[in-house]
Short mmCIF file of C-alpha atoms (C1' of nucleotides) in Angstrom, two decimals:
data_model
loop_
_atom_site.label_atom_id
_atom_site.label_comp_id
_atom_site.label_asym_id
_atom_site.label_seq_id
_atom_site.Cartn_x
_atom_site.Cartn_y
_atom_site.Cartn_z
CA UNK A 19 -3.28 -44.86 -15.66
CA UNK A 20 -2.40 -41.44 -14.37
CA UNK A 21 0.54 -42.49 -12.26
CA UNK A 22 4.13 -43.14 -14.21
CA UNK A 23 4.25 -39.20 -15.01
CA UNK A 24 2.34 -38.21 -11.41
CA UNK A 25 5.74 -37.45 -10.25
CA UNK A 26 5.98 -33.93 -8.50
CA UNK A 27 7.82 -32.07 -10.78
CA UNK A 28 6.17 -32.72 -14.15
CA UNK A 29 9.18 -31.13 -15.80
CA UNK A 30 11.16 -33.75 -14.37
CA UNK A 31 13.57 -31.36 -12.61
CA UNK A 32 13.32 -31.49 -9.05
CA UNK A 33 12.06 -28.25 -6.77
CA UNK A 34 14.69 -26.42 -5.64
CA UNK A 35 14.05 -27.36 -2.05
CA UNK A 36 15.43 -30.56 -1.77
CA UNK A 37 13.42 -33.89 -1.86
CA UNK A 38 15.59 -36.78 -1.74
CA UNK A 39 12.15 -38.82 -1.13
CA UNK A 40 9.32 -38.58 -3.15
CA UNK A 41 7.55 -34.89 -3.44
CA UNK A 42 7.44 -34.14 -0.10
CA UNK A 43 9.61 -30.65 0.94
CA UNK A 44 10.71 -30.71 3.79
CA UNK A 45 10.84 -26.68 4.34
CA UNK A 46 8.03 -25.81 2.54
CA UNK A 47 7.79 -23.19 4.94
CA UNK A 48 10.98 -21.37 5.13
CA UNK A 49 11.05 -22.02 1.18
CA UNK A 50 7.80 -20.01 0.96
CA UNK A 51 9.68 -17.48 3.06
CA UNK A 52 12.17 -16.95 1.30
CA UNK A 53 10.76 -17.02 -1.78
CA UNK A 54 7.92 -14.29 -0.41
CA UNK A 55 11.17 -12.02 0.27
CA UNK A 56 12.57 -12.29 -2.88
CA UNK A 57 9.24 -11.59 -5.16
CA UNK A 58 9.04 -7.90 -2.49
CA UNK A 59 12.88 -7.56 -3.35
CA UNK A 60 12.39 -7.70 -6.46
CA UNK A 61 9.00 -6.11 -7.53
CA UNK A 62 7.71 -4.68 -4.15
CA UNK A 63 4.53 -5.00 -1.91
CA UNK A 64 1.99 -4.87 -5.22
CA UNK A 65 3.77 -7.27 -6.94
CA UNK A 66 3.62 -9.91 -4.35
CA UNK A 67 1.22 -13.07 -5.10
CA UNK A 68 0.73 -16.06 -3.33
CA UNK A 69 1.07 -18.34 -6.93
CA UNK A 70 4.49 -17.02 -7.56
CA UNK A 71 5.69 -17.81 -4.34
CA UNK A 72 4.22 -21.12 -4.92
CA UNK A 73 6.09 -21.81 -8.16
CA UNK A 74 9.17 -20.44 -6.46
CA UNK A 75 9.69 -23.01 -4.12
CA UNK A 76 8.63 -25.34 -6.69
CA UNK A 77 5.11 -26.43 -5.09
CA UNK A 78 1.27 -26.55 -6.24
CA UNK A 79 -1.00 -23.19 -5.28
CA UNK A 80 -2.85 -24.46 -3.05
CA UNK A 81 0.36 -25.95 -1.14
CA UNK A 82 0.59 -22.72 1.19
CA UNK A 83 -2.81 -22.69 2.53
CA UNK A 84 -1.90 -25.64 4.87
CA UNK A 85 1.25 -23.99 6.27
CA UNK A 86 0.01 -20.56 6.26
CA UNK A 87 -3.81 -20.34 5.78
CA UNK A 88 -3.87 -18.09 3.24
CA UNK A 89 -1.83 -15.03 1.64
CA UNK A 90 -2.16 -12.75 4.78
CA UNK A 91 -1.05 -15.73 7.42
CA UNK A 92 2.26 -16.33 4.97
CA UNK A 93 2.55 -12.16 4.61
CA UNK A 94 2.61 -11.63 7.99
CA UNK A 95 5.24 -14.80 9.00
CA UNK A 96 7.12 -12.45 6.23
CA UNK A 97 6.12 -9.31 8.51
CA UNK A 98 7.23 -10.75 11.65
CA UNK A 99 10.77 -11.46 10.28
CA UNK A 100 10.98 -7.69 9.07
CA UNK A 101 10.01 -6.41 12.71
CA UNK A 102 13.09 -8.70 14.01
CA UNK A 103 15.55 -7.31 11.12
CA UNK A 104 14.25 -3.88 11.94
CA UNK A 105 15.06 -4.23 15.55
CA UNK A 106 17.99 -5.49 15.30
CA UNK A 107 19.26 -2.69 12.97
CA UNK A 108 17.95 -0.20 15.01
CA UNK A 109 19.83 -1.92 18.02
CA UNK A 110 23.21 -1.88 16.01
CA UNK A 111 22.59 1.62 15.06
CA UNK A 112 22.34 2.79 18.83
CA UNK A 113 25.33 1.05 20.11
CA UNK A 114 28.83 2.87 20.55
CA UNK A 115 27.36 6.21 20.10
CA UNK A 116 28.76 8.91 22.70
CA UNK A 117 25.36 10.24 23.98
CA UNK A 118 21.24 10.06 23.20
CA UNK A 119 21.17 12.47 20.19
CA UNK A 120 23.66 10.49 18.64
CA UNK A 121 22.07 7.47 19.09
CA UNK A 122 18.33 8.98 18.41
CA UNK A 123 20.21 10.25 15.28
CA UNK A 124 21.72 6.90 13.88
CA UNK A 125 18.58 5.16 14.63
CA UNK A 126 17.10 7.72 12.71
CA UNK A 127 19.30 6.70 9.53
CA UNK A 128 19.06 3.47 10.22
CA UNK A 129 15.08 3.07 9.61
CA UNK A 130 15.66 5.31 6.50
CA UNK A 131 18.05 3.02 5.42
CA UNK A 132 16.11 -0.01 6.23
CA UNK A 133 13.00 1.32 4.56
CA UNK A 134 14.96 2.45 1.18
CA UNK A 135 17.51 -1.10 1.37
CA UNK A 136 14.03 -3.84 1.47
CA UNK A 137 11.28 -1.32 0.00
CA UNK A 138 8.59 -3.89 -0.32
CA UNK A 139 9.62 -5.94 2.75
CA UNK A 140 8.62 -2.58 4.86
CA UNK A 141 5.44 -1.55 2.67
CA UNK A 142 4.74 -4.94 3.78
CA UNK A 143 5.09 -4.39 7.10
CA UNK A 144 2.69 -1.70 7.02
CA UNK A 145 0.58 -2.52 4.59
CA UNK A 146 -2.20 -3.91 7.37
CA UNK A 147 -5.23 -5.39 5.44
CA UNK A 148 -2.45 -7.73 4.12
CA UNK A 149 -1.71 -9.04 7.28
CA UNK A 150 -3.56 -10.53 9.90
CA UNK A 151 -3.31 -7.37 12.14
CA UNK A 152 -4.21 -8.85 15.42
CA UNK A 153 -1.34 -12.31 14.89
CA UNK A 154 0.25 -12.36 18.43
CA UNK A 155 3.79 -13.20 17.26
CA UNK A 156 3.57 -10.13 15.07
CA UNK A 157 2.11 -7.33 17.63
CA UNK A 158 4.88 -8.97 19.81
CA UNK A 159 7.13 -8.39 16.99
CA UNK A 160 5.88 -4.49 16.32
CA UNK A 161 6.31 -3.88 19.90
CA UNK A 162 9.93 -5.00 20.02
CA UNK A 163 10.94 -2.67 17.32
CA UNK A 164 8.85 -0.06 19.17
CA UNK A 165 10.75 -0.65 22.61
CA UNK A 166 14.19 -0.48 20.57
CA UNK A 167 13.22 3.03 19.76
CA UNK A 168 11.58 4.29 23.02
CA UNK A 169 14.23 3.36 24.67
CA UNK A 170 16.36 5.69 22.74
CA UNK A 171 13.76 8.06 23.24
CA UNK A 172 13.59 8.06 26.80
CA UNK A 173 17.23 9.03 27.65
CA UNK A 174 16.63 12.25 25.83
CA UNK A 175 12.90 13.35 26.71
CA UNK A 176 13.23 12.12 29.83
CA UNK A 177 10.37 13.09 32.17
CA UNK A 178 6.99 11.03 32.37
CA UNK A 179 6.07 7.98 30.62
CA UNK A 180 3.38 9.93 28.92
CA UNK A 181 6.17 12.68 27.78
CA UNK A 182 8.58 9.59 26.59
CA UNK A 183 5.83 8.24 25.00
CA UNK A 184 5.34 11.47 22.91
CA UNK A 185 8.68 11.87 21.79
CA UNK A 186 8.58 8.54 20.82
CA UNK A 187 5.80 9.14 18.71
CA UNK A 188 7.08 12.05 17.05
CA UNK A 189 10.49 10.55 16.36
CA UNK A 190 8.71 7.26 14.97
CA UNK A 191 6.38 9.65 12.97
CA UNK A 192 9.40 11.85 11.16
CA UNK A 193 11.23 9.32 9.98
CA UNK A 194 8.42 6.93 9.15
CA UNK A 195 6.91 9.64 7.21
CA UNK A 196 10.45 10.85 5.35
CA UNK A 197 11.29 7.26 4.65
CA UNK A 198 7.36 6.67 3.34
CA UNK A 199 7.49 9.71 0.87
CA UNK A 200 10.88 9.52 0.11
CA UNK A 201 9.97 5.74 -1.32
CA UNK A 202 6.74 7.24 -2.78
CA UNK A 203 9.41 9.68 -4.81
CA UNK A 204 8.41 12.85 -3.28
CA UNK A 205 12.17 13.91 -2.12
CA UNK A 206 13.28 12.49 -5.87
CA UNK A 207 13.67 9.20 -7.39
CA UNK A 208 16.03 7.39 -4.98
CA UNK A 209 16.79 4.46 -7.29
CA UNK A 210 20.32 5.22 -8.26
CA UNK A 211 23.24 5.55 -5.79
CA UNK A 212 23.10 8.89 -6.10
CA UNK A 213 19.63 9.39 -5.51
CA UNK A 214 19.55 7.73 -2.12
CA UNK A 215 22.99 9.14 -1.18
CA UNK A 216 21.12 12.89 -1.91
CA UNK A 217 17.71 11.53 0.29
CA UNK A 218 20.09 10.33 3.28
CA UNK A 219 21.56 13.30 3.35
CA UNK A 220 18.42 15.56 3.34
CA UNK A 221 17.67 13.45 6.32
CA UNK A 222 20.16 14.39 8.26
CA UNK A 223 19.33 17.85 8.13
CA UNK A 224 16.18 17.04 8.87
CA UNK A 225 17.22 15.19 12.05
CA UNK A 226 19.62 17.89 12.88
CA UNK A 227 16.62 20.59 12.32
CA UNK A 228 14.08 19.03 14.78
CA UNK A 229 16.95 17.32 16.98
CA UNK A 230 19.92 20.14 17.21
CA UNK A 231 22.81 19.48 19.08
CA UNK A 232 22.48 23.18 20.37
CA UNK A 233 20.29 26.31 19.90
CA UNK A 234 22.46 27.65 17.55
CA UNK A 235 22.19 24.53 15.04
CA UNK A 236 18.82 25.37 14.26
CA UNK A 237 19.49 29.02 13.03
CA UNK B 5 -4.87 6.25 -31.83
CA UNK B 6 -7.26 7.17 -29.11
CA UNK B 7 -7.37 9.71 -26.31
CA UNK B 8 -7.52 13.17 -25.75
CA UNK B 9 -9.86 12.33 -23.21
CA UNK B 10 -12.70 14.80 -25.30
CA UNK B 11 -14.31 16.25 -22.16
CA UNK B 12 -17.82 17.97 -22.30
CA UNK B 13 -20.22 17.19 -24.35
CA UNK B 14 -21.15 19.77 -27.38
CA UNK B 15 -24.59 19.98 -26.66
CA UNK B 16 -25.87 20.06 -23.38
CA UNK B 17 -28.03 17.66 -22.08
CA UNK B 18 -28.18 14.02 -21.05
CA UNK B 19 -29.04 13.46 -17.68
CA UNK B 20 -26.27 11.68 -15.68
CA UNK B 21 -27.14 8.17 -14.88
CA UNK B 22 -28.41 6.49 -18.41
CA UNK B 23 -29.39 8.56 -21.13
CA UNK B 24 -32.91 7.71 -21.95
CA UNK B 25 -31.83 7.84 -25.52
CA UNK B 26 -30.59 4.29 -25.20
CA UNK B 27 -27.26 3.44 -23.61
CA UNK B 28 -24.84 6.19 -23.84
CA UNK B 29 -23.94 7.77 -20.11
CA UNK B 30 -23.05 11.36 -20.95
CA UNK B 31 -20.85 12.15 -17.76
CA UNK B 32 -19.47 8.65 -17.81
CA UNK B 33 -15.95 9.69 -16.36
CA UNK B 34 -17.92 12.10 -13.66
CA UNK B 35 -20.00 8.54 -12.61
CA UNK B 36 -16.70 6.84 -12.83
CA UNK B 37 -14.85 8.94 -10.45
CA UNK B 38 -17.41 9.25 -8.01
CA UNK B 39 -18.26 5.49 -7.93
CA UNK B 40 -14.25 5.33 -7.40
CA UNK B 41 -14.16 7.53 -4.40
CA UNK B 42 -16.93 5.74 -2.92
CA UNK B 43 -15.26 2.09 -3.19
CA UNK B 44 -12.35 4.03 -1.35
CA UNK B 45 -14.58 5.45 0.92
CA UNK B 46 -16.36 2.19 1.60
CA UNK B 47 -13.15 -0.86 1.47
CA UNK B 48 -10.00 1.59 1.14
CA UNK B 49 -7.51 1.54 -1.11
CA UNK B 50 -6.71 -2.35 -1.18
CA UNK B 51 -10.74 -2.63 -1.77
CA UNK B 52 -10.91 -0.76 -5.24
CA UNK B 53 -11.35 -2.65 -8.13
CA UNK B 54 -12.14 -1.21 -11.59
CA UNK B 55 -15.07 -3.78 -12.38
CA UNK B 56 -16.80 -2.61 -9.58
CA UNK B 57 -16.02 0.96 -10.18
CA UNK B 58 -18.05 -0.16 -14.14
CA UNK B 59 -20.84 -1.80 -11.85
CA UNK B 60 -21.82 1.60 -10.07
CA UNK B 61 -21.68 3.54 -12.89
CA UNK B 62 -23.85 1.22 -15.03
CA UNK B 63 -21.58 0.40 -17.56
CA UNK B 64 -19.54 -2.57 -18.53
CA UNK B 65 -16.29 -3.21 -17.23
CA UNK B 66 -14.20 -2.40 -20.80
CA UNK B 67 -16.28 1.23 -20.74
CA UNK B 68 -13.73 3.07 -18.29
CA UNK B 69 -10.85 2.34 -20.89
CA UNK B 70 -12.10 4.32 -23.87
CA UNK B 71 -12.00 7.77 -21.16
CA UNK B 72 -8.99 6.54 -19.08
CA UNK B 73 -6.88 4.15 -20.70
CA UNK B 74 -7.03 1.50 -17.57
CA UNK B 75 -7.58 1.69 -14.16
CA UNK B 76 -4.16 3.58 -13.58
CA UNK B 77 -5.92 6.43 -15.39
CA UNK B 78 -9.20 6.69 -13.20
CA UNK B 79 -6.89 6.32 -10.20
CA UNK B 80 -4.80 9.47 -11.19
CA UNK B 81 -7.74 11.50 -11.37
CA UNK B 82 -9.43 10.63 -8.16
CA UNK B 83 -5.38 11.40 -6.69
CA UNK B 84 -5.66 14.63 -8.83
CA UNK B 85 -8.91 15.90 -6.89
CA UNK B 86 -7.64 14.16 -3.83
CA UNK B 87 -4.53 16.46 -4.06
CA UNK B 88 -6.36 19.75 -5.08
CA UNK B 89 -9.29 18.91 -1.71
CA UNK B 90 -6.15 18.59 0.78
CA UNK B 91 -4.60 21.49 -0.71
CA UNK B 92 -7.76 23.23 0.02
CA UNK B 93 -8.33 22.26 3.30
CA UNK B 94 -4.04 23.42 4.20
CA UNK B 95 -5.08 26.69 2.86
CA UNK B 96 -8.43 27.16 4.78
CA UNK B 97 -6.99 25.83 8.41
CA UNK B 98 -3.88 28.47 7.96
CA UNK B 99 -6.39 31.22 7.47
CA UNK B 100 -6.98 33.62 10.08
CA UNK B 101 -4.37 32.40 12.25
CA UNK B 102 -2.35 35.04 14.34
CA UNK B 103 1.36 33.56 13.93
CA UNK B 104 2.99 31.43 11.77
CA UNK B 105 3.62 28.45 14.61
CA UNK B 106 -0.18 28.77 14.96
CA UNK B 107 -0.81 28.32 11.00
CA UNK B 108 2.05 25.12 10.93
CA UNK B 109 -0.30 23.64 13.86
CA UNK B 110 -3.46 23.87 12.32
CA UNK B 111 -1.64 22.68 8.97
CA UNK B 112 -0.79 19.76 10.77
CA UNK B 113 -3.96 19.18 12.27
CA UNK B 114 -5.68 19.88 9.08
CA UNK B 115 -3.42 17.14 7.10
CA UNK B 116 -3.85 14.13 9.76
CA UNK B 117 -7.75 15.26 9.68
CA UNK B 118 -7.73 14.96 6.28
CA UNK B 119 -5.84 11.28 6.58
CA UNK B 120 -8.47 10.31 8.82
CA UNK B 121 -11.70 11.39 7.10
CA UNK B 122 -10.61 9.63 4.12
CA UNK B 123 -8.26 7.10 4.53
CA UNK B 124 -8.89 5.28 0.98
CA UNK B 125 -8.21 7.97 -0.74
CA UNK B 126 -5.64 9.43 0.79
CA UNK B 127 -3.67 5.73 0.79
CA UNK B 128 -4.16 5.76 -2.80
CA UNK B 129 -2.83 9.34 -3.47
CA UNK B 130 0.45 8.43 -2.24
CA UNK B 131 -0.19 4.46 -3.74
CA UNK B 132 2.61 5.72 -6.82
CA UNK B 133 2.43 2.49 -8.45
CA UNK B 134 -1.16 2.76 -8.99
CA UNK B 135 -1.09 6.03 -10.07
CA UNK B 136 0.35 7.67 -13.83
CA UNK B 137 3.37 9.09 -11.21
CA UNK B 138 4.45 10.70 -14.10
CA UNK B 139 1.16 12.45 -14.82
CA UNK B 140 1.69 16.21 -15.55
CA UNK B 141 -1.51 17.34 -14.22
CA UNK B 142 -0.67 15.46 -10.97
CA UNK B 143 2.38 16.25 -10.64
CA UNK B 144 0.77 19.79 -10.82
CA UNK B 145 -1.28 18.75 -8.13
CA UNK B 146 1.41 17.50 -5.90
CA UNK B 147 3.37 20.55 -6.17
CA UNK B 148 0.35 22.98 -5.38
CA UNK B 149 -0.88 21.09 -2.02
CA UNK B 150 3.46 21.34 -1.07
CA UNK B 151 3.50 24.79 -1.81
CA UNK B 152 0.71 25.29 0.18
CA UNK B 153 2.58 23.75 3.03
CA UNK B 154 5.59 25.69 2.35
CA UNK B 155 4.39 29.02 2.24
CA UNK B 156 3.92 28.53 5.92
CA UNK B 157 6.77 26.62 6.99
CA UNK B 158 8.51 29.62 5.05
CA UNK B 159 7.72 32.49 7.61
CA UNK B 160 9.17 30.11 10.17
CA UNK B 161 12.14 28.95 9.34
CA UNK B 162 12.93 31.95 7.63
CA UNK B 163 16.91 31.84 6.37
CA UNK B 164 18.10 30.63 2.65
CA UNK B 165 15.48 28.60 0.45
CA UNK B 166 17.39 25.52 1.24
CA UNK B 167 16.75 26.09 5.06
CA UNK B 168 13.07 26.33 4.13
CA UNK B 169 13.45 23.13 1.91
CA UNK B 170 14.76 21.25 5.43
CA UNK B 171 11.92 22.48 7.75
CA UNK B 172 8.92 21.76 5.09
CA UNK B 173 10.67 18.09 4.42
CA UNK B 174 10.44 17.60 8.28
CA UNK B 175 7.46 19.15 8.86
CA UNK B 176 5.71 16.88 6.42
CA UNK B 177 7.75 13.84 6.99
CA UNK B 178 6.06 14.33 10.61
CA UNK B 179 2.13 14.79 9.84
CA UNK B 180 2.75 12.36 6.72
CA UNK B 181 4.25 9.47 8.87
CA UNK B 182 2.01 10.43 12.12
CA UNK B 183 -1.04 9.50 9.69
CA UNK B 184 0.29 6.62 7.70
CA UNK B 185 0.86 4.93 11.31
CA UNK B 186 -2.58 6.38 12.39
CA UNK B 187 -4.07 4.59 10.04
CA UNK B 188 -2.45 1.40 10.39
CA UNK B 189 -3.60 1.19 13.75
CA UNK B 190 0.02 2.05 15.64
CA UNK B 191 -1.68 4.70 17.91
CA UNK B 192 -4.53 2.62 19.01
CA UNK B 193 -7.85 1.50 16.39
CA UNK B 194 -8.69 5.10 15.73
CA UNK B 195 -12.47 3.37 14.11
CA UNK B 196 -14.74 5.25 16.82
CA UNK B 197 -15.01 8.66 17.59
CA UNK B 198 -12.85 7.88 20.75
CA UNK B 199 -10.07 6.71 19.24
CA UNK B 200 -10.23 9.72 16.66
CA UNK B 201 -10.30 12.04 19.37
CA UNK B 202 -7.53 10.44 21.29
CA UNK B 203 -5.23 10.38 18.00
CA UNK B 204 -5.99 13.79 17.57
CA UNK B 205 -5.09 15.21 21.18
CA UNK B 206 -1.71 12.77 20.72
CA UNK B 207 -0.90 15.24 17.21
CA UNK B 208 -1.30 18.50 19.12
CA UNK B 209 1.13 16.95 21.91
CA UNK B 210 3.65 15.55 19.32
CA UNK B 211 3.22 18.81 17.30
CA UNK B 212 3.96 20.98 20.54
CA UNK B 213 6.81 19.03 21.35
CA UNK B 214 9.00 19.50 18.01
CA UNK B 215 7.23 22.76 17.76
CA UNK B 216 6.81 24.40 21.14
CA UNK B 217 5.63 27.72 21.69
CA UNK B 218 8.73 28.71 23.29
CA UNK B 219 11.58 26.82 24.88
CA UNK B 220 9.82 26.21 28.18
CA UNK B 221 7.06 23.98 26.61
CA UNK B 222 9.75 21.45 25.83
CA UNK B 223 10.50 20.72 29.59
"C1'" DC C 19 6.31 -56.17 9.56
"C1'" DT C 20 2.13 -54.34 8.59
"C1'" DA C 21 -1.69 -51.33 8.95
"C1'" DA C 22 -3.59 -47.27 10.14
"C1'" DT C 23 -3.32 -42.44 10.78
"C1'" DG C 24 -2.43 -37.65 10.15
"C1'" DA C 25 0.29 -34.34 7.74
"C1'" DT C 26 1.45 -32.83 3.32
"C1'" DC C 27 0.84 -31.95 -1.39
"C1'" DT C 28 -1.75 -32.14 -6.11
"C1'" DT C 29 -5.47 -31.62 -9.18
"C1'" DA C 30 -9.42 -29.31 -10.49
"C1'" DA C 31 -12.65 -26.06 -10.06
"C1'" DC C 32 -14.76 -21.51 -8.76
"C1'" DA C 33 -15.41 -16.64 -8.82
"C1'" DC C 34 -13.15 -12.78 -9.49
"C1'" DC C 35 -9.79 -9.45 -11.56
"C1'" DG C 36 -7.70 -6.04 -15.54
"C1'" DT C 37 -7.22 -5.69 -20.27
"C1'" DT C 38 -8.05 -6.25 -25.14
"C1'" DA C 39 -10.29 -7.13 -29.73
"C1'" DA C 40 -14.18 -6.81 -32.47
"C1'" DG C 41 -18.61 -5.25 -33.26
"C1'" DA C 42 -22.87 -2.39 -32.39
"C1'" DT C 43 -24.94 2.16 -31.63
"C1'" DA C 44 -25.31 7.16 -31.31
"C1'" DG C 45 -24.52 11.79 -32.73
"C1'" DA C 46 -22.42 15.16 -35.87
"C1'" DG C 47 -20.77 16.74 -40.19
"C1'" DA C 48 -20.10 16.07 -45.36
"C1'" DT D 24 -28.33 10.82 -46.93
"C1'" DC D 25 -23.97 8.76 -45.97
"C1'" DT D 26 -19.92 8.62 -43.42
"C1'" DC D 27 -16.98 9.26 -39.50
"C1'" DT D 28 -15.77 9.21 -34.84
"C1'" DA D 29 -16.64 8.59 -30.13
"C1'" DT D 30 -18.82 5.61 -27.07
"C1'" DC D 31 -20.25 1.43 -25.22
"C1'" DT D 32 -21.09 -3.86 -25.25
"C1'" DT D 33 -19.96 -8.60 -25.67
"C1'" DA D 34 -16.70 -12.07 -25.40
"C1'" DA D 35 -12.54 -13.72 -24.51
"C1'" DC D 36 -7.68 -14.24 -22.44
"C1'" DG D 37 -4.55 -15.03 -18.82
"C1'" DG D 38 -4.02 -14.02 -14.22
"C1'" DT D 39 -5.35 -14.09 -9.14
"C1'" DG D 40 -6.73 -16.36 -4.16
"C1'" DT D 41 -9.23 -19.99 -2.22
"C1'" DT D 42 -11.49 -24.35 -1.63
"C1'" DA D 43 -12.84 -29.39 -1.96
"C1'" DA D 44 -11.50 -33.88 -2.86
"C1'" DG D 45 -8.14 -37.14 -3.51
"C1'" DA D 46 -3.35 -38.93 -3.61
"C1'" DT D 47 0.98 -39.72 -1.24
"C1'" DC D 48 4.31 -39.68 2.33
"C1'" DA D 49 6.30 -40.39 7.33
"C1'" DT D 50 5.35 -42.12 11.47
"C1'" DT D 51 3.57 -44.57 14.76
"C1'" DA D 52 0.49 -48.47 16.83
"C1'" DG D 53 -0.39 -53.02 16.93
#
DNA sequence: CTAATGATCTTAACACCGTTAAGATAGAGA
DNA sequence: TCTCTATCTTAACGGTGTTAAGATCATTAG
């Protein structure tokens, strides 16, 4: 009865991810993914739900939930790959510069930047009750990013482990905290070119206030 | 139209709770806020839901609208007496303090304190898209608990207004971010009083160390 | 080649959510 | 008294995440 219109795609168009046979995907997975880190792009961490990345890769609601579990499991496959990018950037950042500062300095910009360039893809990645917190790919993930940094760190606090792990913190708490309240609008709205260009540079004063290159910097 | 949100009612009386004159509340939006800070206080910020909010104060879930529009509205007043408590509490740790490094300290201490105590509402007061951002009474708000942060950053950083501007944006980038990543658990699960107390003693170290009493306490 | 099996996906339903429209009730003023 | 306005309720709408049950596919066992 039910069967000569059963086909996937009621519309008749196919999903966007491919299926050369029958309804099956293929990358349901990735699809999700991707389609998670578009709906952030475009209308941040609140405006993420599970349904629209459902009809985004062209699938049924309830399609996710045996791929990811639920929301949080796909949220925090979406987390993990922010960690990497984050990582990475902060890796880039640090490489060719002439001594620590310089590099503490461009990692510095770089999490700004990464923050202000994929807003909702980093609320996300903080946003813990949306994830599941204790996923070991994802503390992995955190603690990559966090090495990246301390690393950094290190060369300039030098001392103990303990005192490393201090600086780390404090580092890792400015510019967390300047890129959170600068996306919260607090240093101005930062969503023209203009905007962020004014907020990046406010940054670097910052950095250059509680970072100088010499004594005399500060005054 | 609507609005004007009449507060105080012409002749006093009504107990809060349920008027025993049939159904009308009296201090519906005073029930409403306080049921609202005690979801936060209870699930957080992602726990909140305006139905609920209804449910405590005894009313049904389309009552909050006629004194607050929607749920943005009750949210921006909680933020506005979140904002006006931690504005408080800056100004009563900078009290009786003998120097100015001493009253950024206890500032600092005061603000991650205040993170901690009450993490729900503190999330939400910097949740913008949840909030009226353009609210004129919170904006008010926002601008008092800065300035209260400011006046003491002031006496020590001393030089132009802009130089001032620099040192508060750092200082509160620093306590802000410290207690955003507090929160989400990237100091350790502050939940027990041991884990408070641990976050806490890690502040005063990160605090001394882009702060120090004098150039020696760097080393 | 066929049959069975397990993974994948759909349909349908559930309990919630925020918001709105329309109507009932209370209190105050004419 | 009658009317007006503010307040609150009921009922509904479209949306959400999640689940159970069934259909379909891809692969492998016989």
């Amino acid at each position: 009865m039910k069967k000569a219109i059963a086909r996937g795609n009621p519309k008749g168009m196919a999903p966007p991810g491919r299926s050369d046979t029958g309804y099956h995907h293929g990358e349901l997975q990735e699809a999700l993914i991707a389609a998670s880190e578009a709906i952030l792009a475009e209308h941040g961490a609140d405006g993420f739900t599970l349904r629209e990345a459902a009809r985004r890769a062209g699938v049924s609601p309830a399609a996710p939930s045996h791929h990811f579990g639920n929301a949080q499991g796909l949220l925090t496959e979406v987390a993990i790959r922010g960690y990497e990018a984050l990582a990475a950037a902060l890796l880039q950042a640090a490489s060719g510069k002439r001594n620590a500062r310089d590099r503490l300095h461009a990692q510095g910009l770089a999490y700004v930047e990464f923050a202000l360039t994929h807003p909702g893809r980093f609320q996300m990645m903080f946003a813990n009750k949306r994830l599941v917190a204790d996923d070991e790919r994802l503390r992995a993930a955190i603690k990559a990013a966090g090495r990246e940094f301390e690393r950094v760190v290190a060369e300039l606090a030098g001392g103990t482990p303990k005192q490393t792990g201090i600086a780390a913190a404090a580092a890792w708490s400015t510019v967390h905290g300047f890129a959170k309240l600068a996306l919260e609008g607090k240093f101005g709205a930062g969503n023209d070119e203009a905007g962020r260009r004014e907020i990046m540079r406010m940054l670097v004063q910052v950095l250059n206030h509680l970072w100088p290159r010499d004594a005399r910097d500060v005054a």
